[in-house]
Amino acid sequence: MKDLLTRLPTTAALILFAYATIRFLPRLPFSLLVYVIASLAAVEFLRLAGPAIRSLPLILTNGLIVAALFTFPQLPVKEMLAATVILNGLFFLFAVRRSEQLPTFVHDFGVHLAAVFYIFLPLYFMYDLHQLHPNYLFFLILVIAIGDSGAYFVGVAIGRHKIYPVASPKKSLEGLIAAVLTAAPAGWLSLWLFPLPIRPPTAILSAALVGLVSQLSDPVESLFKRAAGAKDSGTLLPGHGGVLDRIDSYIFCAPLLAALAHIVW
Amino acid sequence: MKDLLTRLPTTAALILFAYATIRFLPRLPFSLLVYVIASLAAVEFLRLAGPAIRSLPLILTNGLIVAALFTFPQLPVKEMLAATVILNGLFFLFAVRRSEQLPTFVHDFGVHLAAVFYIFLPLYFMYDLHQLHPNYLFFLILVIAIGDSGAYFVGVAIGRHKIYPVASPKKSLEGLIAAVLTAAPAGWLSLWLFPLPIRPPTAILSAALVGLVSQLSDPVESLFKRAAGAKDSGTLLPGHGGVLDRIDSYIFCAPLLAALAHIVW
C-alpha cells in the first residue's frame, strides 16, 4: 500500500509527460528526448554491468551516432555503425595501458558494444515509430502496460510454471499467456482511442505479439541486474526503480513494432 | 629462416587464392566466401574470448543476417541488426538456468554481440568493396601488406617509442610513421596495376589513411589474444597463425575504405 502511494504520483507524472511529449513535440526535440532517455538508460546499464575500464563520453558519442542515423535517414547506416565499433576499439587500444587490465578487457569491450547495440539502437526505434505516426507509441505503451498488468495479476493468482527461474523467478507461463491475452484487446482499445491506418485484426495480432515479446524483453534486462546483484537499475523514478526498469520492455518491442509497421503491414 | 620457409608456401597460396577469387568469383559466391572467412574468424574469436555460455549456431545465424543485409541492399538494415540483438537476448534468457552462470553473463553476452558487430559487420565491407569494384580489394590488400612490411622493417631497425605496450609491445611510433609513408606510394602502385575511377592524389591520401588505421586495427585484435594469453588466434594457416591474425587489419580498414569510396570520393 505504501509502495502504491510512492508509485502513484510518479505514474501520473510519467503518463502526463509521455502523452504531452508524444502528442506535441516536433521531430527534432522528440529525437533529443529519446537520446536523453536512452542516455539515462545507458548510464544505469554501465553502472550495472560494471566495466573496470569505462568511458561514458565514448558511449554518449556512440549514442549520438545512432541518434544521427535514425534522425537523418539519408546517412549510411552500416558505415556509421561500423564507425562506432572502430571508435570502441581505438578507445580500448589506448585505455589498456597495464597488463592487469587484460583479464576484464573482453567484458569491458562487450559492455561498451552493448551500450550501443542493446540500449541505443533498439530504443531509438521509438523515434522511428513516432515518425511513422505518433499513435504507434501510444499503441506500444498501452499494449505493454496492459499486458504487464495481465501477466502480474494472473501470475500472482495462478502462476505455477516458472519459465526463467534465474532472470525473473516471479514470472510464470500462466502470466505469459495472460500477457498475450490481455495485450490483444489492448491493441484494439488503442486503435479505437488513437487511430492508426491499420485494420483491427492486424492491430490485435500485433498487440498479442508485442505482449509476448514484452514478457521476454523485461527478464533479459533483469539478467543484467541479477548479475550485478541489484534489485533496481537505478533510483531516478520514486517507486519505479530506474529508467532502464521502466523501459526494459521497449528494448525488444520498439524494433518489433517498427519492423511490423514498416515491413509486414 | 625456418619460419620463412614455413610461411612462403602459405603466402603464395593465399596470394593466388585472393587473386583468383577477387578476379573471377561472381557476386553470390563471393558473398559466401566472405561469410566463410568471417565465420572462421568468429570461431577463433569465440575461442579467444572464451565465454562460459556460448553458441556457435547463434553466432553463425547472426552472421547470416549481416551477410543478407549486405548481399541484398533492399533489406532494412537497422531492423535486421536489432533482430540479431534480440536473438542474442532471447538465447541468453533461456541459456542462463543456474545462478552460478550469472557472474560471467555480461562477459558472455558481450562476446556474442562482439562476434556480430566486431567481426561480421566490419568484415562484410569486403563484399561491399567487391561490389563497388573488385580492384578496391586489391588496393586494400596491397596497401595493408606494404604498409605492414614498412612498419615491420623500420620498427625492427629504429623503433624506440612504444605506442601500445600491452597490445603490441613490438609496435613503435617509428613503425607507424613508416606504415603511413610506405602505404601512400602503395596506393599509387595499386592504382597503376589495378585501375580504379579515382585520381592519383585521392588514392595516395586514402592509402596513407588505410596504412595508419591498419596499424591500429591489428593491435585491437591482439588485445583479445593477450587477454586470452594466446600468441596466435588459431593454427589454420601454417606459419601465419589463424585466420583472424591474417585479417585483423581488415576489421577497421574495410569499412574505412568503403566509407571513403561511398561517401567522400
Coordinates of C-alpha atoms in Angstrom, one line a residue:
Chain A
M1 CA 0.0 0.0 0.0
K2 CA 2.8 2.3 0.9
D3 CA 4.5 1.2 -2.3
L4 CA 1.5 2.1 -4.2
L5 CA 1.4 5.5 -2.7
T6 CA 5.0 6.1 -3.6
R7 CA 4.4 4.9 -7.1
L8 CA 1.1 6.8 -7.9
P9 CA 2.5 10.3 -8.3
T10 CA 5.3 9.1 -10.4
T11 CA 3.0 7.0 -12.5
A12 CA 0.7 10.0 -13.1
A13 CA 3.6 12.3 -13.9
L14 CA 5.0 9.7 -16.4
I15 CA 1.7 9.3 -18.1
L16 CA 1.2 13.1 -18.5
F17 CA 4.8 13.5 -19.6
A18 CA 4.6 10.7 -22.2
Y19 CA 1.2 12.0 -23.5
A20 CA 2.4 15.6 -23.8
T21 CA 5.7 14.8 -25.5
I22 CA 4.4 12.2 -27.9
R23 CA 1.4 14.4 -28.9
F24 CA 3.1 17.8 -29.1
L25 CA 6.9 17.5 -29.6
P26 CA 8.2 18.2 -33.1
R27 CA 10.6 15.9 -34.8
L28 CA 14.0 17.1 -33.6
P29 CA 13.1 17.8 -29.9
F30 CA 11.5 14.3 -29.8
S31 CA 14.7 12.8 -31.1
L32 CA 16.6 14.7 -28.4
L33 CA 14.2 13.3 -25.8
V34 CA 14.8 9.7 -27.0
Y35 CA 18.5 10.4 -26.8
V36 CA 18.2 11.7 -23.3
I37 CA 16.1 8.7 -22.2
A38 CA 18.5 6.2 -23.9
S39 CA 21.5 8.0 -22.3
L40 CA 19.9 7.7 -18.8
A41 CA 19.3 4.0 -19.5
A42 CA 22.9 3.7 -20.7
V43 CA 24.3 5.3 -17.6
E44 CA 22.3 2.8 -15.4
F45 CA 23.4 -0.1 -17.7
L46 CA 27.0 1.0 -17.3
R47 CA 26.6 1.0 -13.5
L48 CA 25.0 -2.5 -13.6
A49 CA 27.5 -4.1 -16.0
G50 CA 30.4 -2.5 -14.0
P51 CA 33.3 -2.5 -16.5
A52 CA 36.7 -1.8 -15.0
I53 CA 37.6 0.4 -17.9
R54 CA 34.7 2.7 -18.8
S55 CA 34.0 5.8 -20.7
L56 CA 30.7 7.5 -20.6
P57 CA 31.7 10.1 -23.1
L58 CA 32.5 7.3 -25.6
I59 CA 29.1 5.7 -25.0
L60 CA 27.3 9.1 -25.4
T61 CA 29.3 9.8 -28.6
N62 CA 28.3 6.4 -30.0
G63 CA 24.7 7.0 -28.9
L64 CA 24.9 10.3 -30.9
I65 CA 25.9 8.4 -34.0
V66 CA 22.9 6.1 -33.5
A67 CA 20.7 9.1 -33.0
A68 CA 22.0 10.8 -36.1
L69 CA 21.4 7.8 -38.3
F70 CA 17.8 7.5 -37.2
T71 CA 17.1 11.2 -37.3
F72 CA 18.7 11.8 -40.8
P73 CA 17.7 8.7 -42.8
Q74 CA 20.0 9.7 -45.7
L75 CA 23.0 8.8 -43.6
P76 CA 24.8 5.5 -44.4
V77 CA 23.7 3.1 -41.6
K78 CA 26.2 0.3 -41.9
E79 CA 29.2 2.6 -42.2
M80 CA 28.1 4.6 -39.2
L81 CA 27.6 1.6 -37.0
A82 CA 31.0 0.3 -38.1
A83 CA 32.4 3.7 -37.0
T84 CA 31.0 3.1 -33.5
V85 CA 32.7 -0.3 -33.4
I86 CA 36.0 1.2 -34.6
L87 CA 35.7 4.1 -32.0
N88 CA 35.2 1.5 -29.3
G89 CA 38.3 -0.5 -30.5
L90 CA 40.5 2.6 -30.6
F91 CA 39.4 3.7 -27.2
F92 CA 40.4 0.4 -25.7
L93 CA 43.6 0.2 -27.6
F94 CA 44.8 3.3 -25.8
A95 CA 42.9 2.7 -22.5
V96 CA 44.6 -0.7 -21.8
R97 CA 47.9 0.5 -20.5
R98 CA 48.8 -2.2 -18.0
S99 CA 48.6 -6.0 -18.3
E100 CA 46.5 -6.1 -15.1
Q101 CA 43.7 -4.6 -17.2
L102 CA 43.7 -7.6 -19.6
P103 CA 41.6 -10.1 -17.6
T104 CA 38.5 -7.8 -17.8
F105 CA 39.2 -6.4 -21.2
V106 CA 36.7 -8.6 -23.1
H107 CA 34.0 -7.9 -20.5
D108 CA 34.6 -4.1 -20.7
F109 CA 34.7 -4.1 -24.5
G110 CA 31.5 -6.1 -24.6
V111 CA 29.7 -3.7 -22.2
H112 CA 30.6 -0.7 -24.4
L113 CA 29.3 -2.5 -27.5
A114 CA 26.2 -3.5 -25.6
A115 CA 25.5 0.1 -24.6
V116 CA 25.3 1.0 -28.3
F117 CA 23.6 -2.1 -29.7
Y118 CA 21.5 -3.3 -26.8
I119 CA 20.5 0.1 -25.4
F120 CA 20.7 2.9 -28.0
L121 CA 19.9 1.1 -31.2
P122 CA 16.7 -0.7 -30.1
L123 CA 15.4 2.3 -28.0
Y124 CA 15.8 4.6 -31.0
F125 CA 13.1 2.8 -32.8
M126 CA 10.8 4.8 -30.5
Y127 CA 11.8 7.8 -32.6
D128 CA 11.2 5.7 -35.8
L129 CA 7.7 4.8 -34.6
H130 CA 7.0 8.5 -33.7
Q131 CA 8.0 9.5 -37.3
L132 CA 5.7 6.8 -38.8
H133 CA 2.8 8.0 -36.6
P134 CA 2.8 9.3 -33.0
N135 CA -0.1 6.9 -32.2
Y136 CA 2.2 3.9 -32.7
L137 CA 3.8 5.0 -29.5
F138 CA 0.5 5.1 -27.6
F139 CA -0.2 1.7 -29.1
L140 CA 3.1 0.4 -27.7
I141 CA 2.7 2.0 -24.3
L142 CA -0.9 0.8 -23.8
V143 CA -0.3 -2.7 -25.0
I144 CA 2.8 -3.2 -22.9
A145 CA 1.2 -1.7 -19.8
I146 CA -2.0 -3.7 -20.0
G147 CA -0.1 -6.9 -21.0
D148 CA 2.3 -6.4 -18.0
S149 CA -0.7 -5.9 -15.6
G150 CA -2.4 -9.0 -17.0
A151 CA 0.8 -11.0 -16.5
Y152 CA 1.2 -9.7 -13.0
F153 CA -2.3 -10.4 -11.7
V154 CA -2.7 -13.8 -13.3
G155 CA 0.8 -14.7 -12.3
V156 CA 0.2 -13.8 -8.6
A157 CA -3.2 -15.6 -8.7
I158 CA -2.4 -18.9 -10.5
G159 CA 1.2 -18.8 -11.7
R160 CA 2.8 -22.2 -11.2
H161 CA 5.3 -22.9 -14.0
K162 CA 8.4 -20.8 -13.9
I163 CA 10.0 -20.0 -17.3
Y164 CA 13.2 -18.2 -16.4
P165 CA 14.0 -19.1 -12.8
V166 CA 17.2 -17.1 -12.7
A167 CA 16.2 -13.9 -14.6
S168 CA 12.7 -13.4 -13.2
P169 CA 11.7 -16.1 -10.6
K170 CA 8.3 -14.5 -10.2
K171 CA 7.3 -14.8 -13.9
S172 CA 5.3 -17.8 -14.9
L173 CA 4.0 -19.4 -18.1
E174 CA 0.5 -18.6 -16.9
G175 CA 1.5 -14.9 -16.7
L176 CA 3.0 -15.0 -20.1
I177 CA -0.2 -16.4 -21.6
A178 CA -2.2 -13.8 -19.7
A179 CA 0.0 -11.0 -21.2
V180 CA -0.7 -12.2 -24.7
L181 CA -4.5 -12.5 -24.0
T182 CA -4.8 -9.1 -22.3
A183 CA -2.4 -7.3 -24.8
A184 CA -4.5 -8.4 -27.8
P185 CA -7.7 -6.5 -26.7
A186 CA -5.4 -3.6 -25.6
G187 CA -4.4 -3.3 -29.2
W188 CA -8.0 -3.0 -30.3
L189 CA -8.6 -0.4 -27.5
S190 CA -5.5 1.6 -28.6
L191 CA -6.7 1.6 -32.2
W192 CA -10.1 3.0 -31.0
L193 CA -8.5 5.6 -28.7
F194 CA -5.6 6.5 -31.0
P195 CA -6.5 5.8 -34.6
L196 CA -3.9 4.3 -37.0
P197 CA -4.1 3.3 -40.6
I198 CA -4.3 -0.4 -39.9
R199 CA -7.2 -2.9 -39.7
P200 CA -8.4 -4.2 -36.3
P201 CA -7.3 -7.8 -36.8
T202 CA -3.8 -6.6 -37.7
A203 CA -3.8 -4.4 -34.5
I204 CA -5.0 -7.3 -32.3
L205 CA -2.5 -9.8 -33.7
S206 CA 0.4 -7.3 -33.5
A207 CA -0.6 -6.4 -29.9
A208 CA -0.6 -10.1 -28.9
L209 CA 2.9 -10.4 -30.4
V210 CA 4.1 -7.2 -28.6
G211 CA 2.6 -8.5 -25.3
L212 CA 4.5 -11.8 -25.7
V213 CA 7.9 -10.2 -26.6
S214 CA 7.5 -7.6 -23.8
Q215 CA 7.5 -10.5 -21.3
L216 CA 10.7 -11.7 -22.9
S217 CA 12.4 -8.3 -23.1
D218 CA 12.0 -7.4 -19.4
P219 CA 13.7 -10.5 -18.0
V220 CA 16.8 -10.1 -20.2
E221 CA 17.3 -6.7 -18.6
S222 CA 16.8 -8.5 -15.2
L223 CA 19.7 -10.8 -16.1
F224 CA 22.0 -7.7 -16.0
K225 CA 20.5 -6.7 -12.7
R226 CA 20.9 -10.2 -11.2
A227 CA 24.5 -10.4 -12.5
A228 CA 25.2 -7.2 -10.6
G229 CA 23.2 -8.3 -7.5
A230 CA 20.9 -5.3 -7.8
K231 CA 17.2 -5.1 -7.4
D232 CA 16.6 -1.9 -9.4
S233 CA 18.6 -0.5 -12.3
G234 CA 18.6 2.9 -10.6
T235 CA 16.6 5.3 -8.3
L236 CA 15.6 8.1 -10.6
L237 CA 11.8 7.3 -10.5
P238 CA 10.4 7.0 -6.9
G239 CA 8.8 3.6 -6.5
H240 CA 9.6 2.6 -10.1
G241 CA 13.3 2.0 -9.7
G242 CA 15.4 3.3 -12.6
V243 CA 14.8 4.5 -16.1
L244 CA 16.0 1.1 -17.5
D245 CA 13.5 -0.7 -15.4
R246 CA 10.7 1.4 -16.8
I247 CA 11.7 0.9 -20.4
D248 CA 13.1 -2.6 -20.4
S249 CA 10.2 -3.9 -22.5
Y250 CA 10.7 -1.3 -25.2
I251 CA 14.2 -2.6 -25.9
F252 CA 12.7 -5.6 -27.8
C253 CA 9.2 -4.3 -28.5
A254 CA 10.1 -0.9 -30.2
P255 CA 12.1 -2.6 -33.0
L256 CA 9.5 -5.3 -33.3
L257 CA 6.6 -2.9 -33.8
A258 CA 8.6 -0.7 -36.1
A259 CA 9.5 -3.8 -38.2
L260 CA 5.8 -4.9 -38.3
A261 CA 4.8 -1.3 -39.3
H262 CA 7.5 -0.9 -41.9
I263 CA 7.7 -4.3 -43.4
V264 CA 4.7 -6.5 -42.7
W265 CA 1.7 -4.2 -42.8
Chain B
M1 CA 64.7 -18.7 -41.8
K2 CA 62.8 -21.9 -40.9
D3 CA 59.8 -19.6 -40.1
L4 CA 60.2 -18.0 -43.6
L5 CA 60.2 -21.5 -45.2
T6 CA 57.0 -22.4 -43.4
R7 CA 55.4 -19.2 -44.3
L8 CA 56.3 -19.0 -48.0
P9 CA 54.1 -21.7 -49.5
T10 CA 51.1 -20.4 -47.4
T11 CA 51.8 -16.9 -48.5
A12 CA 52.0 -17.9 -52.2
A13 CA 48.8 -19.9 -51.8
L14 CA 47.0 -17.0 -50.1
I15 CA 48.0 -14.6 -52.9
L16 CA 46.9 -16.9 -55.6
F17 CA 43.6 -17.7 -53.8
A18 CA 42.9 -14.0 -53.2
Y19 CA 43.7 -13.0 -56.8
A20 CA 41.6 -15.8 -58.3
T21 CA 38.5 -15.3 -56.1
I22 CA 38.5 -11.5 -56.3
R23 CA 39.1 -11.5 -60.1
F24 CA 36.7 -14.3 -61.1
L25 CA 34.0 -15.1 -58.4
P26 CA 30.6 -13.8 -59.2
R27 CA 28.6 -11.8 -56.7
L28 CA 26.8 -14.5 -54.7
P29 CA 29.7 -17.0 -54.4
F30 CA 31.9 -14.1 -53.3
S31 CA 29.4 -13.2 -50.6
L32 CA 29.5 -16.8 -49.5
L33 CA 33.3 -16.7 -49.4
V34 CA 33.2 -13.6 -47.2
Y35 CA 30.7 -15.4 -44.9
V36 CA 33.0 -18.4 -44.6
I37 CA 36.1 -16.3 -43.8
A38 CA 34.2 -14.2 -41.3
S39 CA 32.8 -17.4 -39.7
L40 CA 36.3 -18.9 -39.4
A41 CA 37.4 -15.6 -37.8
A42 CA 34.4 -15.7 -35.5
V43 CA 35.2 -19.3 -34.4
E44 CA 38.7 -18.2 -33.5
F45 CA 37.3 -15.1 -31.8
L46 CA 35.0 -17.2 -29.7
R47 CA 37.8 -19.5 -28.7
L48 CA 40.0 -16.5 -27.6
A49 CA 37.2 -14.6 -25.8
G50 CA 36.2 -17.9 -24.0
P51 CA 32.6 -17.3 -22.9
A52 CA 31.2 -19.8 -20.4
I53 CA 27.9 -19.9 -22.2
R54 CA 28.5 -20.0 -25.9
S55 CA 26.5 -20.8 -29.1
L56 CA 28.3 -21.0 -32.4
P57 CA 24.9 -21.7 -34.2
L58 CA 23.6 -18.4 -32.8
I59 CA 26.7 -16.5 -34.0
L60 CA 26.5 -18.1 -37.4
T61 CA 22.8 -17.2 -37.6
N62 CA 23.5 -13.6 -36.7
G63 CA 26.4 -13.6 -39.2
L64 CA 23.9 -14.8 -41.8
I65 CA 21.7 -11.8 -41.0
V66 CA 24.6 -9.5 -41.6
A67 CA 25.5 -11.4 -44.8
A68 CA 21.9 -11.0 -46.0
L69 CA 21.7 -7.2 -45.4
F70 CA 25.0 -6.6 -47.3
T71 CA 24.1 -9.0 -50.1
F72 CA 20.5 -7.8 -50.6
P73 CA 20.7 -4.0 -50.1
Q74 CA 16.9 -3.6 -50.2
L75 CA 16.6 -5.3 -46.8
P76 CA 16.1 -3.0 -43.8
V77 CA 19.5 -2.7 -42.0
K78 CA 18.5 -1.2 -38.6
E79 CA 15.7 -3.6 -38.2
M80 CA 17.8 -6.7 -39.0
L81 CA 20.6 -5.6 -36.8
A82 CA 18.1 -5.1 -33.9
A83 CA 16.9 -8.6 -34.7
T84 CA 20.4 -10.0 -34.1
V85 CA 20.5 -8.2 -30.7
I86 CA 17.0 -9.6 -29.8
L87 CA 18.1 -13.1 -30.8
N88 CA 21.1 -12.8 -28.6
G89 CA 19.0 -11.6 -25.7
L90 CA 16.5 -14.4 -26.1
F91 CA 19.2 -17.0 -26.3
F92 CA 20.7 -15.9 -23.0
L93 CA 17.3 -15.6 -21.4
F94 CA 16.9 -19.4 -21.8
A95 CA 20.6 -20.3 -21.6
V96 CA 21.1 -18.9 -18.1
R97 CA 19.4 -21.6 -16.0
R98 CA 21.5 -21.5 -12.8
S99 CA 22.6 -18.6 -10.7
E100 CA 26.3 -19.8 -11.0
Q101 CA 26.1 -18.7 -14.6
L102 CA 25.4 -15.0 -13.6
P103 CA 28.9 -13.8 -12.8
T104 CA 30.1 -14.3 -16.4
F105 CA 26.8 -13.5 -18.1
V106 CA 27.7 -9.9 -19.1
H107 CA 31.1 -11.1 -20.5
D108 CA 29.3 -13.9 -22.4
F109 CA 26.6 -11.6 -23.8
G110 CA 29.2 -9.1 -24.8
V111 CA 31.3 -11.7 -26.7
H112 CA 28.2 -12.8 -28.7
L113 CA 27.5 -9.2 -29.6
A114 CA 31.1 -8.6 -30.5
A115 CA 31.1 -11.6 -32.8
V116 CA 28.4 -9.9 -34.8
F117 CA 29.5 -6.2 -34.6
Y118 CA 33.3 -6.5 -34.3
I119 CA 33.8 -9.5 -36.7
F120 CA 30.9 -10.0 -39.2
L121 CA 29.8 -6.4 -39.7
P122 CA 33.2 -4.9 -40.4
L123 CA 34.5 -7.8 -42.5
Y124 CA 31.4 -7.8 -44.7
F125 CA 32.6 -4.5 -46.1
M126 CA 35.0 -6.6 -48.2
Y127 CA 31.9 -7.8 -50.1
D128 CA 30.7 -4.1 -50.3
L129 CA 34.1 -3.1 -51.8
H130 CA 34.0 -6.0 -54.2
Q131 CA 30.6 -4.8 -55.4
L132 CA 31.8 -1.3 -55.9
H133 CA 34.8 -2.6 -57.9
P134 CA 36.9 -5.7 -57.4
N135 CA 40.1 -3.6 -57.7
Y136 CA 39.2 -1.9 -54.4
L137 CA 40.1 -5.2 -52.7
F138 CA 43.5 -5.4 -54.5
F139 CA 44.0 -1.8 -53.3
L140 CA 43.2 -2.8 -49.7
I141 CA 45.4 -5.9 -49.8
L142 CA 48.4 -4.2 -51.4
V143 CA 48.3 -1.1 -49.2
I144 CA 47.9 -3.1 -46.0
A145 CA 50.6 -5.6 -46.9
I146 CA 53.2 -3.0 -48.0
G147 CA 52.3 -0.7 -45.0
D148 CA 52.7 -3.7 -42.6
S149 CA 56.1 -4.5 -44.2
G150 CA 57.2 -0.9 -43.9
A151 CA 56.1 -0.8 -40.2
Y152 CA 57.9 -4.1 -39.5
F153 CA 61.3 -3.3 -41.1
V154 CA 61.5 0.3 -39.8
G155 CA 60.2 -0.8 -36.4
V156 CA 62.9 -3.5 -36.1
A157 CA 65.6 -1.1 -37.3
I158 CA 64.9 2.1 -35.5
G159 CA 61.7 1.6 -33.4
R160 CA 62.1 3.2 -30.0
H161 CA 58.8 4.7 -28.9
K162 CA 56.2 2.1 -27.9
I163 CA 52.6 3.2 -28.5
Y164 CA 50.6 0.3 -27.1
P165 CA 52.9 -1.6 -24.7
V166 CA 50.2 -4.1 -23.7
A167 CA 48.5 -4.8 -27.0
S168 CA 51.6 -5.0 -29.3
P169 CA 54.9 -4.4 -27.4
K170 CA 56.9 -4.7 -30.6
K171 CA 55.0 -1.9 -32.4
S172 CA 56.5 1.6 -32.3
L173 CA 55.7 5.1 -33.4
E174 CA 58.5 4.9 -35.9
G175 CA 56.9 1.8 -37.4
L176 CA 53.5 3.6 -37.5
I177 CA 55.0 6.5 -39.4
A178 CA 56.8 4.1 -41.8
A179 CA 53.4 2.4 -42.4
V180 CA 51.8 5.6 -43.5
L181 CA 54.8 6.6 -45.7
T182 CA 55.0 3.2 -47.4
A183 CA 51.3 2.7 -47.7
A184 CA 50.9 6.0 -49.6
P185 CA 53.0 5.0 -52.7
A186 CA 51.5 1.5 -52.4
G187 CA 48.1 3.2 -53.2
W188 CA 49.6 4.8 -56.3
L189 CA 51.2 1.5 -57.3
S190 CA 47.8 -0.3 -56.8
L191 CA 46.0 2.3 -58.9
W192 CA 48.6 1.7 -61.7
L193 CA 48.3 -2.1 -61.5
F194 CA 44.6 -2.3 -60.8
P195 CA 42.8 0.8 -62.2
L196 CA 40.0 2.5 -60.3
P197 CA 37.9 5.5 -61.2
I198 CA 39.8 7.8 -58.7
R199 CA 42.6 10.3 -59.2
P200 CA 46.1 9.5 -58.0
P201 CA 46.2 12.1 -55.2
T202 CA 42.9 10.6 -53.8
A203 CA 44.5 7.1 -54.0
I204 CA 47.7 8.2 -52.3
L205 CA 45.9 10.1 -49.4
S206 CA 43.4 7.2 -48.9
A207 CA 46.2 4.7 -48.9
A208 CA 48.1 6.7 -46.2
L209 CA 45.0 6.7 -44.1
V210 CA 44.4 3.0 -44.6
G211 CA 48.1 2.4 -43.7
L212 CA 47.6 4.3 -40.5
V213 CA 44.3 2.6 -39.5
S214 CA 45.7 -0.8 -40.3
Q215 CA 48.4 -0.3 -37.6
L216 CA 45.6 0.5 -35.2
S217 CA 43.2 -2.4 -36.2
D218 CA 45.8 -5.1 -35.7
P219 CA 46.7 -4.4 -32.1
V220 CA 43.0 -4.3 -31.1
E221 CA 42.7 -7.9 -32.2
S222 CA 46.0 -8.5 -30.3
L223 CA 44.2 -7.3 -27.1
F224 CA 41.8 -10.2 -27.4
K225 CA 44.8 -12.6 -27.8
R226 CA 46.7 -11.1 -24.9
A227 CA 43.6 -11.3 -22.7
A228 CA 43.4 -15.0 -23.6
G229 CA 47.2 -15.5 -23.1
A230 CA 47.4 -16.7 -26.7
K231 CA 50.1 -16.0 -29.3
D232 CA 48.1 -16.7 -32.4
S233 CA 44.3 -16.7 -32.9
G234 CA 44.5 -20.2 -34.4
T235 CA 46.6 -22.6 -36.4
L236 CA 44.7 -22.9 -39.7
L237 CA 47.4 -21.2 -41.8
P238 CA 50.9 -22.8 -41.3
G239 CA 53.4 -20.1 -40.2
H240 CA 50.7 -17.4 -40.3
G241 CA 48.7 -18.3 -37.2
G242 CA 44.9 -18.2 -37.6
V243 CA 42.5 -16.6 -40.0
L244 CA 41.8 -13.7 -37.6
D245 CA 45.6 -12.9 -37.4
R246 CA 45.6 -12.6 -41.2
I247 CA 42.6 -10.3 -41.5
D248 CA 42.8 -8.3 -38.3
S249 CA 43.7 -5.2 -40.2
Y250 CA 40.7 -5.5 -42.5
I251 CA 38.3 -5.2 -39.5
F252 CA 38.9 -1.5 -39.4
C253 CA 40.2 -0.8 -42.9
A254 CA 37.5 -2.5 -44.9
P255 CA 34.7 -0.2 -43.5
L256 CA 37.1 2.8 -43.7
L257 CA 37.8 2.3 -47.4
A258 CA 34.2 1.5 -48.2
A259 CA 33.1 4.7 -46.4
L260 CA 35.8 6.7 -48.4
A261 CA 34.6 5.2 -51.6
H262 CA 30.9 5.6 -51.0
I263 CA 30.8 8.9 -49.3
V264 CA 33.9 11.0 -49.7
W265 CA 35.1 10.3 -53.3

